[in-house]
Coordinates of C-alpha atoms and ligand atoms in Angstrom, one line a residue:
M989 CA -19.1 25.2 -23.4
R990 CA -18.5 22.3 -25.8
A991 CA -16.3 23.2 -28.7
T992 CA -17.9 20.9 -31.1
T993 CA -21.1 19.0 -31.8
R994 CA -19.4 16.7 -34.3
I995 CA -20.0 13.0 -33.9
A996 CA -16.8 10.8 -33.7
E997 CA -16.5 7.8 -35.9
A998 CA -14.3 4.7 -35.7
T999 CA -12.4 4.9 -39.0
Q1000 CA -8.9 4.0 -40.2
E1001 CA -8.2 7.7 -40.4
S1002 CA -9.4 8.5 -36.9
L1003 CA -7.5 5.6 -35.4
H1004 CA -4.4 6.6 -37.3
R1005 CA -4.8 10.1 -35.9
I1006 CA -5.0 9.0 -32.3
F1007 CA -1.7 7.2 -32.7
T1008 CA 0.1 10.0 -34.5
I1009 CA -1.2 13.5 -33.7
A1010 CA -1.1 15.2 -30.3
E1011 CA -4.1 17.0 -29.0
A1012 CA -3.9 20.7 -29.9
P1013 CA -2.6 23.0 -27.2
D1014 CA -5.9 24.8 -27.1
S1015 CA -8.0 21.6 -26.9
T1016 CA -9.5 20.5 -23.6
L1017 CA -6.8 18.0 -23.0
G1018 CA -4.1 20.4 -24.2
R1019 CA -5.3 23.1 -21.7
L1020 CA -5.5 20.6 -18.8
E1021 CA -2.0 19.4 -19.5
Q1022 CA -0.8 22.9 -19.4
E1023 CA -2.7 23.6 -16.1
M1024 CA -1.3 20.5 -14.6
S1025 CA 2.3 21.1 -15.6
Q1026 CA 2.2 24.7 -14.4
N1027 CA 0.7 24.0 -11.0
L1028 CA -0.3 20.5 -10.1
V1029 CA -1.6 21.5 -6.6
G1030 CA -3.7 24.3 -8.1
F1031 CA -5.0 21.9 -10.7
L1032 CA -6.0 19.4 -8.1
N1033 CA -7.6 22.2 -5.9
N1034 CA -9.6 23.4 -8.9
H1035 CA -10.8 20.1 -10.2
I1036 CA -11.3 17.9 -7.1
V1037 CA -14.6 19.1 -5.7
A1038 CA -15.0 18.2 -2.1
S1039 CA -18.7 17.4 -2.3
K1040 CA -20.7 15.2 0.0
N1041 CA -21.8 12.7 -2.6
A1042 CA -22.3 9.2 -1.3
L1043 CA -20.5 6.4 -3.0
T1044 CA -23.8 4.8 -4.0
D1045 CA -24.7 8.0 -5.9
I1046 CA -21.3 8.0 -7.6
E1047 CA -21.9 4.4 -8.6
Q1048 CA -24.8 5.5 -10.7
D1049 CA -22.3 7.2 -13.1
F1050 CA -20.5 3.8 -13.5
I1051 CA -23.4 1.6 -13.9
N1052 CA -23.3 0.6 -17.6
A1053 CA -21.5 -2.6 -18.5
Q1054 CA -21.7 -2.1 -22.3
I1055 CA -18.5 -1.5 -24.1
P1056 CA -19.2 1.7 -26.2
E1057 CA -20.2 1.2 -29.8
Q1058 CA -19.9 4.9 -30.4
P1059 CA -16.4 6.5 -30.1
E1060 CA -15.9 9.9 -28.4
F1061 CA -13.6 12.7 -29.2
V1062 CA -10.8 13.1 -26.7
S1063 CA -12.1 16.6 -25.6
D1064 CA -15.6 15.3 -25.0
H1065 CA -14.3 12.4 -23.0
M1066 CA -12.1 14.7 -21.0
H1067 CA -15.1 16.7 -19.9
H1068 CA -16.7 13.5 -18.9
L1069 CA -13.7 12.4 -16.9
L1070 CA -13.3 15.8 -15.2
D1071 CA -16.9 15.8 -14.2
K1072 CA -17.5 12.2 -13.1
L1073 CA -14.1 11.0 -12.0
V1074 CA -11.6 13.8 -11.2
A1075 CA -14.1 15.9 -9.4
Q1076 CA -15.2 12.9 -7.3
S1077 CA -11.7 11.6 -6.4
V1078 CA -9.7 12.2 -3.2
H1079 CA -7.2 15.0 -2.8
T1080 CA -4.5 12.7 -1.4
S1081 CA -1.9 15.4 -1.6
S1082 CA -3.9 18.0 0.3
P1083 CA -1.9 19.1 3.4
S1084 CA -5.0 18.7 5.5
F1085 CA -5.5 15.0 4.5
I1086 CA -3.4 13.4 7.1
G1087 CA -5.1 10.0 7.5
H1088 CA -3.3 8.0 4.9
M1089 CA 0.1 6.7 3.7
T1090 CA -0.4 7.9 0.1
S1091 CA 2.0 10.8 -0.1
A1092 CA 2.1 14.2 -1.8
L1093 CA 4.4 14.3 -4.8
P1094 CA 7.2 16.6 -5.8
S1095 CA 6.3 18.5 -9.0
F1096 CA 9.1 17.0 -11.0
I1097 CA 7.4 13.6 -10.7
L1098 CA 4.7 14.6 -13.2
P1099 CA 6.8 15.2 -16.3
L1100 CA 9.0 12.3 -15.4
S1101 CA 6.0 10.0 -15.1
K1102 CA 4.9 11.2 -18.5
L1103 CA 8.4 10.3 -19.9
M1104 CA 8.2 6.9 -18.3
V1105 CA 4.7 6.2 -19.8
G1106 CA 5.9 7.6 -23.1
L1107 CA 8.9 5.3 -23.2
N1108 CA 6.7 2.4 -22.1
Q1109 CA 9.6 0.1 -21.2
N1110 CA 8.9 -3.4 -20.0
L1111 CA 11.3 -4.4 -17.3
V1112 CA 10.6 -8.1 -17.6
K1113 CA 13.5 -8.4 -20.0
V1114 CA 16.4 -6.5 -21.4
E1115 CA 14.9 -6.7 -24.9
T1116 CA 12.2 -4.2 -24.0
S1117 CA 14.0 -2.1 -21.4
K1118 CA 17.8 -2.0 -22.2
A1119 CA 19.2 0.8 -20.0
F1120 CA 16.2 0.6 -17.6
T1121 CA 17.5 -2.9 -16.5
P1122 CA 20.9 -1.6 -15.2
L1123 CA 19.1 1.4 -13.8
E1124 CA 16.7 -0.8 -11.8
R1125 CA 19.6 -3.0 -10.7
Q1126 CA 21.4 0.2 -9.5
V1127 CA 18.3 1.3 -7.5
L1128 CA 18.2 -2.1 -5.9
G1129 CA 21.9 -1.7 -5.1
M1130 CA 21.3 1.7 -3.5
M1131 CA 18.5 0.5 -1.4
H1132 CA 20.5 -2.6 -0.4
N1133 CA 23.3 -0.2 0.6
L1134 CA 20.8 1.8 2.6
V1135 CA 19.9 -1.3 4.6
Y1136 CA 23.1 -3.4 4.7
Q1137 CA 25.9 -0.8 4.0
Q1138 CA 28.3 -3.2 2.3
D1139 CA 31.5 -2.0 0.7
D1140 CA 32.0 -0.9 -3.0
I1141 CA 33.5 -4.3 -3.9
F1142 CA 30.3 -6.0 -2.8
Y1143 CA 28.2 -3.9 -5.1
Q1144 CA 30.6 -4.1 -8.0
N1145 CA 30.5 -7.9 -7.7
W1146 CA 26.7 -8.4 -7.4
M1147 CA 24.7 -5.5 -8.6
H1148 CA 24.8 -6.4 -12.3
S1149 CA 25.5 -10.1 -12.0
A1150 CA 23.1 -12.2 -14.2
E1151 CA 22.8 -15.0 -11.7
H1152 CA 22.2 -12.7 -8.7
S1153 CA 19.9 -9.9 -7.6
L1154 CA 20.0 -7.7 -4.6
G1155 CA 16.3 -7.5 -4.5
A1156 CA 13.1 -7.3 -6.6
F1157 CA 11.3 -4.2 -7.6
C1158 CA 7.6 -4.6 -7.6
S1159 CA 4.2 -2.8 -7.4
G1160 CA 4.1 -2.4 -3.7
G1161 CA 4.6 -3.8 -0.2
T1162 CA 2.2 -6.6 -0.6
V1163 CA 4.1 -8.2 -3.5
A1164 CA 7.4 -7.4 -1.8
N1165 CA 6.3 -9.4 1.3
I1166 CA 5.0 -12.2 -0.8
T1167 CA 8.3 -12.3 -2.7
A1168 CA 10.3 -12.4 0.5
L1169 CA 8.3 -15.2 2.0
W1170 CA 8.3 -17.1 -1.3
V1171 CA 12.1 -17.0 -1.2
A1172 CA 12.1 -18.1 2.5
R1173 CA 9.7 -21.0 1.8
N1174 CA 11.7 -22.2 -1.2
K1175 CA 15.0 -22.0 0.6
L1176 CA 13.7 -24.0 3.5
L1177 CA 12.1 -26.7 1.3
K1178 CA 15.0 -26.7 -1.2
P1179 CA 16.0 -29.6 -3.4
D1180 CA 17.5 -32.4 -1.4
G1181 CA 18.7 -35.8 -2.7
N1182 CA 15.8 -37.2 -4.9
F1183 CA 13.5 -34.5 -3.8
K1184 CA 13.4 -31.7 -6.4
G1185 CA 12.3 -28.9 -4.1
V1186 CA 9.0 -27.3 -3.2
A1187 CA 9.0 -25.2 -6.4
R1188 CA 9.0 -28.3 -8.5
E1189 CA 7.1 -30.9 -6.3
G1190 CA 4.8 -28.7 -4.3
L1191 CA 4.1 -28.3 -0.6
H1192 CA 2.6 -31.7 0.1
R1193 CA 5.6 -33.7 -1.0
A1194 CA 8.0 -31.1 0.5
M1195 CA 6.4 -31.6 3.9
R1196 CA 6.6 -35.4 3.6
H1197 CA 10.2 -35.2 2.5
Y1198 CA 11.3 -32.9 5.3
G1199 CA 9.1 -34.4 8.0
Y1200 CA 7.3 -31.3 9.2
Q1201 CA 3.8 -31.4 10.5
D1202 CA 3.2 -27.8 9.5
L1203 CA 4.8 -24.5 8.7
A1204 CA 4.3 -21.2 10.5
I1205 CA 5.1 -17.5 10.1
L1206 CA 5.4 -15.4 13.3
V1207 CA 4.7 -11.7 13.5
S1208 CA 3.4 -9.3 16.1
E1209 CA -0.4 -8.8 16.3
R1210 CA 0.3 -5.4 14.6
G1211 CA 1.6 -7.2 11.4
H1212 CA 0.1 -6.1 8.1
Y1213 CA -2.7 -8.2 6.5
S1214 CA -0.5 -8.7 3.4
L1215 CA 1.3 -11.4 5.4
K1216 CA -1.9 -13.4 5.6
K1217 CA -2.4 -13.0 1.9
S1218 CA 1.2 -14.3 1.4
A1219 CA 0.6 -17.3 3.6
D1220 CA -2.6 -18.0 1.7
I1221 CA -1.1 -18.0 -1.7
L1222 CA 2.1 -19.8 -0.6
G1223 CA 0.0 -22.7 0.6
I1224 CA 1.0 -22.0 4.3
G1225 CA -2.6 -21.0 5.3
Q1226 CA -3.6 -17.8 7.0
D1227 CA -4.1 -19.5 10.3
N1228 CA -0.5 -20.3 10.3
V1229 CA 0.5 -16.7 10.5
I1230 CA 0.7 -16.6 14.3
A1231 CA 0.2 -13.3 16.0
I1232 CA 2.5 -12.6 18.9
P1233 CA 1.3 -10.2 21.6
T1234 CA 2.8 -6.7 21.7
D1235 CA 3.9 -4.7 24.8
E1236 CA 2.4 -1.4 25.8
N1237 CA 4.4 0.3 23.1
N1238 CA 3.0 -1.9 20.3
K1239 CA 6.3 -3.7 19.9
I1240 CA 6.5 -7.5 19.7
D1241 CA 7.0 -9.1 23.1
C1242 CA 10.3 -11.0 22.5
Q1243 CA 9.9 -13.3 25.4
K1244 CA 6.5 -14.5 24.1
L1245 CA 8.1 -14.8 20.6
A1246 CA 10.8 -17.0 21.9
D1247 CA 8.4 -19.1 23.9
K1248 CA 6.2 -19.6 20.9
C1249 CA 9.1 -20.7 18.8
Q1250 CA 10.0 -23.4 21.4
Q1251 CA 6.4 -24.5 21.7
L1252 CA 6.0 -24.9 18.0
A1253 CA 9.4 -26.7 17.6
E1254 CA 8.2 -29.3 20.2
A1255 CA 5.1 -29.9 18.1
K1256 CA 7.3 -30.4 14.9
I1257 CA 5.8 -27.2 13.4
K1258 CA 8.6 -25.4 11.5
V1259 CA 8.7 -21.7 11.9
F1260 CA 10.1 -20.8 8.5
A1261 CA 9.9 -17.0 8.9
I1262 CA 9.8 -14.4 11.7
V1263 CA 8.7 -11.0 10.6
G1264 CA 9.7 -7.9 12.3
V1265 CA 7.7 -4.8 11.6
A1266 CA 9.5 -1.5 11.2
G1267 CA 6.7 1.0 11.3
T1268 CA 3.4 -0.7 12.0
T1269 CA 0.6 0.5 9.7
E1270 CA -1.7 1.3 12.6
T1271 CA 0.6 2.9 15.2
G1272 CA 4.0 3.4 13.4
N1273 CA 6.0 1.6 16.0
I1274 CA 9.2 -0.4 15.3
D1275 CA 9.8 -3.9 16.7
P1276 CA 13.1 -4.6 18.5
L1277 CA 14.8 -5.9 15.3
D1278 CA 18.1 -6.8 16.9
K1279 CA 16.4 -9.0 19.5
I1280 CA 14.2 -10.6 16.9
A1281 CA 17.3 -11.3 14.7
E1282 CA 18.8 -13.3 17.6
I1283 CA 15.7 -15.4 18.1
A1284 CA 15.4 -16.0 14.3
Q1285 CA 19.0 -17.1 14.2
R1286 CA 18.7 -19.4 17.2
N1287 CA 15.7 -21.1 15.6
Q1288 CA 17.3 -21.1 12.1
C1289 CA 14.5 -19.3 10.4
H1290 CA 14.3 -16.6 7.8
F1291 CA 14.2 -13.1 9.3
H1292 CA 12.1 -10.7 7.2
V1293 CA 11.6 -7.1 8.1
D1294 CA 8.4 -5.4 6.9
A1295 CA 9.6 -1.8 6.6
A1296 CA 7.1 -1.0 3.8
W1297 CA 6.2 2.2 5.5
G1298 CA 9.0 2.9 8.0
G1299 CA 12.0 1.8 5.9
A1300 CA 12.6 5.3 4.5
T1301 CA 13.6 6.3 8.0
L1302 CA 17.0 4.8 7.2
L1303 CA 17.6 7.8 5.0
S1304 CA 17.7 9.9 8.2
N1305 CA 21.0 9.6 10.1
K1306 CA 19.3 11.0 13.1
Y1307 CA 16.5 8.4 13.3
R1308 CA 18.2 5.5 11.6
P1309 CA 19.2 4.0 15.0
L1310 CA 15.4 3.3 15.6
L1311 CA 15.8 0.5 13.1
K1312 CA 19.0 -1.0 14.6
G1313 CA 19.2 -4.7 13.8
I1314 CA 17.6 -4.4 10.4
E1315 CA 21.0 -5.2 8.9
H1316 CA 20.6 -8.7 10.3
A1317 CA 17.4 -9.3 8.3
D1318 CA 17.5 -11.8 5.4
S1319 CA 15.1 -9.7 3.5
V1320 CA 13.5 -6.2 3.9
T1321 CA 10.4 -4.7 2.3
I1322 CA 10.4 -1.0 1.6
D1323 CA 7.6 0.9 -0.3
A1324 CA 9.0 3.8 -2.3
H1325 CA 5.4 5.0 -2.8
K1326 CA 5.0 5.7 0.9
Q1327 CA 7.7 7.8 2.6
M1328 CA 9.9 8.2 -0.4
Y1329 CA 7.3 10.4 -2.2
V1330 CA 7.1 8.4 -5.4
P1331 CA 3.7 7.7 -7.0
M1332 CA 1.7 4.6 -6.4
G1333 CA 3.2 1.4 -7.7
A1334 CA 6.7 1.3 -6.4
G1335 CA 7.7 -1.3 -3.8
L1336 CA 10.9 -3.2 -3.2
V1337 CA 12.2 -6.2 -1.4
I1338 CA 15.9 -6.3 -0.7
F1339 CA 17.8 -9.5 0.0
K1340 CA 20.9 -9.6 2.2
D1341 CA 22.4 -12.5 0.2
P1342 CA 22.6 -11.8 -3.5
A1343 CA 22.1 -15.5 -4.3
S1344 CA 18.7 -15.7 -2.4
V1345 CA 16.7 -15.0 -5.5
S1346 CA 17.9 -18.2 -7.1
A1347 CA 15.3 -19.9 -4.9
I1348 CA 12.5 -18.4 -7.0
E1349 CA 14.3 -18.3 -10.4
H1350 CA 12.2 -19.0 -13.4
H1351 CA 13.3 -19.3 -17.0
A1352 CA 11.4 -19.5 -20.3
E1353 CA 12.7 -20.1 -23.8
Y1354 CA 11.6 -17.0 -25.6
I1355 CA 12.6 -14.7 -22.8
L1356 CA 14.4 -14.9 -19.5
R1357 CA 17.1 -17.2 -20.9
K1358 CA 19.6 -18.6 -18.5
G1359 CA 22.5 -16.2 -18.1
S1360 CA 20.5 -13.2 -19.3
K1361 CA 20.3 -10.2 -17.1
D1362 CA 16.5 -10.1 -17.4
L1363 CA 15.0 -9.0 -14.2
G1364 CA 11.8 -11.0 -14.9
S1365 CA 13.6 -14.3 -14.0
H1366 CA 13.5 -13.2 -10.3
T1367 CA 10.2 -11.4 -9.9
L1368 CA 6.7 -12.5 -9.2
E1369 CA 5.2 -10.0 -11.6
G1370 CA 5.8 -10.4 -15.4
S1371 CA 5.5 -7.2 -17.4
R1372 CA 6.4 -4.2 -15.2
P1373 CA 6.7 -0.5 -15.9
G1374 CA 9.9 1.6 -15.5
M1375 CA 8.9 2.9 -12.0
A1376 CA 12.5 2.4 -10.8
M1377 CA 13.3 5.5 -12.9
L1378 CA 11.2 7.6 -10.5
V1379 CA 12.9 6.2 -7.5
Y1380 CA 16.3 6.8 -9.2
A1381 CA 15.4 10.4 -10.1
S1382 CA 14.0 11.1 -6.6
L1383 CA 17.2 9.7 -4.9
H1384 CA 19.3 12.0 -7.2
I1385 CA 17.1 15.1 -7.1
I1386 CA 16.2 15.0 -3.4
S1387 CA 19.3 13.1 -2.2
R1388 CA 19.8 11.5 1.1
P1389 CA 20.2 14.8 3.1
G1390 CA 17.0 16.1 1.4
Y1391 CA 15.1 12.9 2.5
E1392 CA 16.6 13.2 5.9
M1393 CA 15.0 16.7 6.2
L1394 CA 11.7 15.4 5.1
I1395 CA 11.8 12.4 7.5
N1396 CA 13.0 14.5 10.4
Q1397 CA 10.4 17.2 9.9
A1398 CA 7.6 14.6 9.6
I1399 CA 8.6 13.0 12.9
E1400 CA 8.9 16.4 14.6
K1401 CA 5.6 17.5 13.3
A1402 CA 4.0 14.3 14.8
E1403 CA 5.7 15.2 18.1
Y1404 CA 4.2 18.7 17.9
F1405 CA 0.7 17.3 17.2
A1406 CA 1.0 14.8 20.1
E1407 CA 1.9 17.8 22.3
L1408 CA -1.1 19.7 21.0
I1409 CA -3.4 16.8 21.8
N1410 CA -1.9 16.3 25.2
Q1411 CA -2.4 19.9 26.1
H1412 CA -6.0 20.0 24.9
D1413 CA -8.5 19.3 27.6
D1414 CA -10.8 17.3 25.3
F1415 CA -8.5 15.0 23.5
E1416 CA -6.7 11.9 24.6
L1417 CA -3.4 10.8 23.0
I1418 CA -3.6 7.0 22.5
T1419 CA -0.3 6.1 21.0
R1420 CA 2.6 8.6 21.0
P1421 CA 4.6 8.9 17.7
E1422 CA 7.8 7.0 17.3
L1423 CA 7.8 7.9 13.6
C1424 CA 5.3 10.4 12.1
L1425 CA 2.2 8.4 12.9
L1426 CA 0.0 8.7 16.0
T1427 CA -3.4 7.8 17.3
Y1428 CA -5.8 9.7 19.5
R1429 CA -9.4 10.4 20.2
Y1430 CA -11.9 13.0 21.3
A1431 CA -12.7 12.6 25.0
P1432 CA -14.0 15.5 27.0
K1433 CA -12.0 16.3 30.2
S1434 CA -14.8 15.1 32.5
V1435 CA -14.9 11.8 30.6
Q1436 CA -11.1 11.4 30.9
A1437 CA -11.4 12.0 34.6
L1438 CA -14.0 9.2 34.8
L1439 CA -11.7 6.9 32.8
A1440 CA -8.8 7.7 35.2
R1441 CA -10.7 6.0 38.0
N1442 CA -9.9 2.7 36.4
D1443 CA -13.3 1.2 37.0
N1444 CA -13.1 -1.6 34.4
A1445 CA -16.8 -2.1 34.0
A1446 CA -17.5 1.6 33.7
N1447 CA -14.6 2.1 31.3
K1448 CA -15.9 -0.6 29.0
S1449 CA -19.2 1.2 28.4
V1450 CA -17.5 4.6 28.2
N1451 CA -15.0 3.3 25.7
I1452 CA -17.8 1.9 23.6
L1453 CA -19.6 5.3 23.6
L1454 CA -16.3 7.1 22.8
G1455 CA -15.8 4.7 19.9
K1456 CA -19.2 5.7 18.5
L1457 CA -18.4 9.3 18.9
T1458 CA -15.0 8.9 17.2
K1459 CA -16.6 7.1 14.3
F1460 CA -19.2 9.9 14.0
I1461 CA -16.6 12.6 14.0
Q1462 CA -14.4 10.9 11.6
K1463 CA -17.2 10.2 9.1
R1464 CA -18.5 13.8 9.3
Q1465 CA -15.0 15.2 8.8
R1466 CA -14.4 13.0 5.8
E1467 CA -17.8 13.9 4.3
D1468 CA -17.2 17.6 4.8
G1469 CA -14.2 17.0 2.5
R1470 CA -11.9 19.8 3.8
S1471 CA -9.7 17.5 5.9
F1472 CA -9.3 13.8 6.6
V1473 CA -8.0 11.7 9.4
S1474 CA -8.4 7.9 9.3
R1475 CA -9.7 5.7 12.1
T1476 CA -8.7 2.2 13.3
R1477 CA -9.4 -0.1 16.2
I1478 CA -6.4 -1.1 18.4
E1479 CA -5.9 -2.9 21.7
V1480 CA -4.9 -0.3 24.3
S1481 CA -3.0 -1.7 27.3
R1482 CA -4.1 1.1 29.7
Y1483 CA -7.7 -0.2 29.1
G1484 CA -6.8 -3.8 29.8
G1485 CA -6.0 -4.6 26.2
E1486 CA -9.5 -3.6 25.1
K1487 CA -10.0 -2.7 21.4
I1488 CA -10.6 1.0 21.1
I1489 CA -11.6 3.0 18.1
V1490 CA -9.2 5.9 17.5
F1491 CA -8.2 8.5 15.0
R1492 CA -5.0 7.8 13.1
V1493 CA -2.9 10.4 11.5
V1494 CA 0.2 10.1 9.3
L1495 CA 2.1 13.4 9.1
A1496 CA 4.3 12.9 6.0
N1497 CA 3.0 15.8 3.8
P1498 CA 5.7 18.5 4.0
L1499 CA 3.1 21.1 3.4
T1500 CA 1.0 20.3 6.5
T1501 CA 1.4 23.3 8.8
E1502 CA 0.9 23.7 12.6
E1503 CA -2.1 25.9 11.8
I1504 CA -3.7 23.1 9.8
L1505 CA -3.2 20.7 12.7
Q1506 CA -4.8 23.2 15.1
G1507 CA -7.7 23.6 12.7
I1508 CA -8.3 19.8 12.5
L1509 CA -8.7 19.6 16.3
Q1510 CA -10.9 22.6 16.2
Q1511 CA -13.2 21.1 13.6
Q1512 CA -13.3 17.8 15.5
C1513 CA -14.5 19.6 18.6
Q1514 CA -17.2 21.3 16.6
L1515 CA -18.3 18.1 15.0
A1516 CA -18.4 16.4 18.5
Q1517 CA -21.0 19.1 19.6
E1518 CA -23.1 18.0 16.6
S1519 CA -23.4 14.5 17.8
E1520 CA -26.9 14.4 19.3
N1521 CA -26.6 11.1 21.2
F1522 CA -23.1 10.1 22.1
L1523 CA -21.7 13.3 23.5
P1524 CA -24.7 14.1 25.8
E1525 CA -24.7 10.5 27.0
L1526 CA -21.0 10.6 27.7
L1527 CA -21.2 13.9 29.6
Q1528 CA -24.0 12.6 31.7
A1529 CA -22.1 9.5 32.6
A1530 CA -19.2 11.7 33.7
E1531 CA -21.3 13.9 35.9
Ligands
LIG1281 C1 1.5 -0.4 3.3 C2 2.1 -1.6 4.0 C3 2.1 -2.8 3.3 C4 1.5 -3.1 2.0 O1 2.0 -2.3 1.0 P1 1.2 -2.0 -0.3 O2 2.1 -1.1 -1.1 O3 -0.1 -1.4 0.1 O4 1.0 -3.3 -1.0 C5 2.7 -3.9 4.0 N1 3.3 -3.7 5.2 C6 3.2 -2.5 5.9 C7 3.8 -2.4 7.2 C8 2.6 -1.4 5.3 O5 2.6 -0.2 5.9

């Protein structure tokens, strides 16, 4: 029931009020705040309604392009938001939503986020952030330490040095990857004699000066699409991100990588960066980073590791060796908003050499003066929020051993789920988990037996049908709203490298139980029976 039928007005007084007076504890917003702070999960369970509304229906609620002429009272607007937005959003922290990399959040994050927003610091410069600047530099130092494990003297020397930076904090893995490749490009095409460097003179003159035909970035075919975006905006061109084939474990084939380097060198095409992936987005596998490091060194190119998703594994002493060789990387991307349980908008790129960032240094007269400690002189983004505080607080509150438990449990849960799939007659495990990510599909026993005959032509049509069935199940499960797995298409070597549609799960939510995982398989079996075309056709083919 609405508490009021008053009409809001835009007056000096009402504007003054919204800047000075908090909503009363018994107002709609006041009550919601209380509900959220007492029990976030309960709040989300109560207010996110898992309904089957199509996005096109939801669009009807967001159809008006007019900026309102009539102000609303906060409480009235809250009702609107709850009904049209919150109710129709996605319960990303639900333990049965295991298809995405957007994690559940510890409850301390909520009041801390409120503090961060309340303080509204701008990390672009010291003038608007003060203690937040050394805090962010310390977070970069801790993450540098996680990757490179230098001694205390190193961090004392560089962490707070105005002319140096151990990395850049940014909104996510995409910006982190762009920043890393930006540094790599500018270091390669640096000032030289009369040439003032690519940053000043642009790519065209840089290529002429250095005598390259073209530039290329090499990454496995499992590389994240943000690398293509980077190549696009850095003037390299998406087609010059060259995909190197992977082996049967979805890891880059190092022989093919080395061959490609040689081939490009002969054509006077400069490979300016080789990217290793530490936790591919689709299969969660880690490239052989130590071998890539050798190849990068031999070819004198920048070695970047995209550990946006998998980088947090370094916090686990048990699983850290999976990323061996990462310490040879010139730069490393890690997303805190993935496996570090920090809210969206927290990415980092770390540089081995504290002087690397001078390649992208920018100054302006009114801010970012030379010699200042302003973080904005070494970041792609300008104004930035104090997200580093949430990483800082999480590292202190959870601590490395706490993170280790979260990481280890996630990987072990993925191993349990893989085992469950393997033991189930009607599911086929497609990629086994190296970290907490795996792919699989529904394939009845008789169909699996048919596939095992290795008749290529027959398998092709069976795989197409299975793909349609997988898509059907995945969509139905998502629409039902109680649980969610994602789907992707990957080349599978046991089917001759054919692209196969699979379910993809990421098991990072600590609240996901074995019972929930069993329930997800059960529901998928039931949904398969509801498919009126694909399943009967498949079973017939397998007879
Ligand atoms: C998620 C991810 C990215 C992109 O990160 P955003 O935070 O979404 O910008 C890049 N690389 C890998 C391997 C990722 O998993």
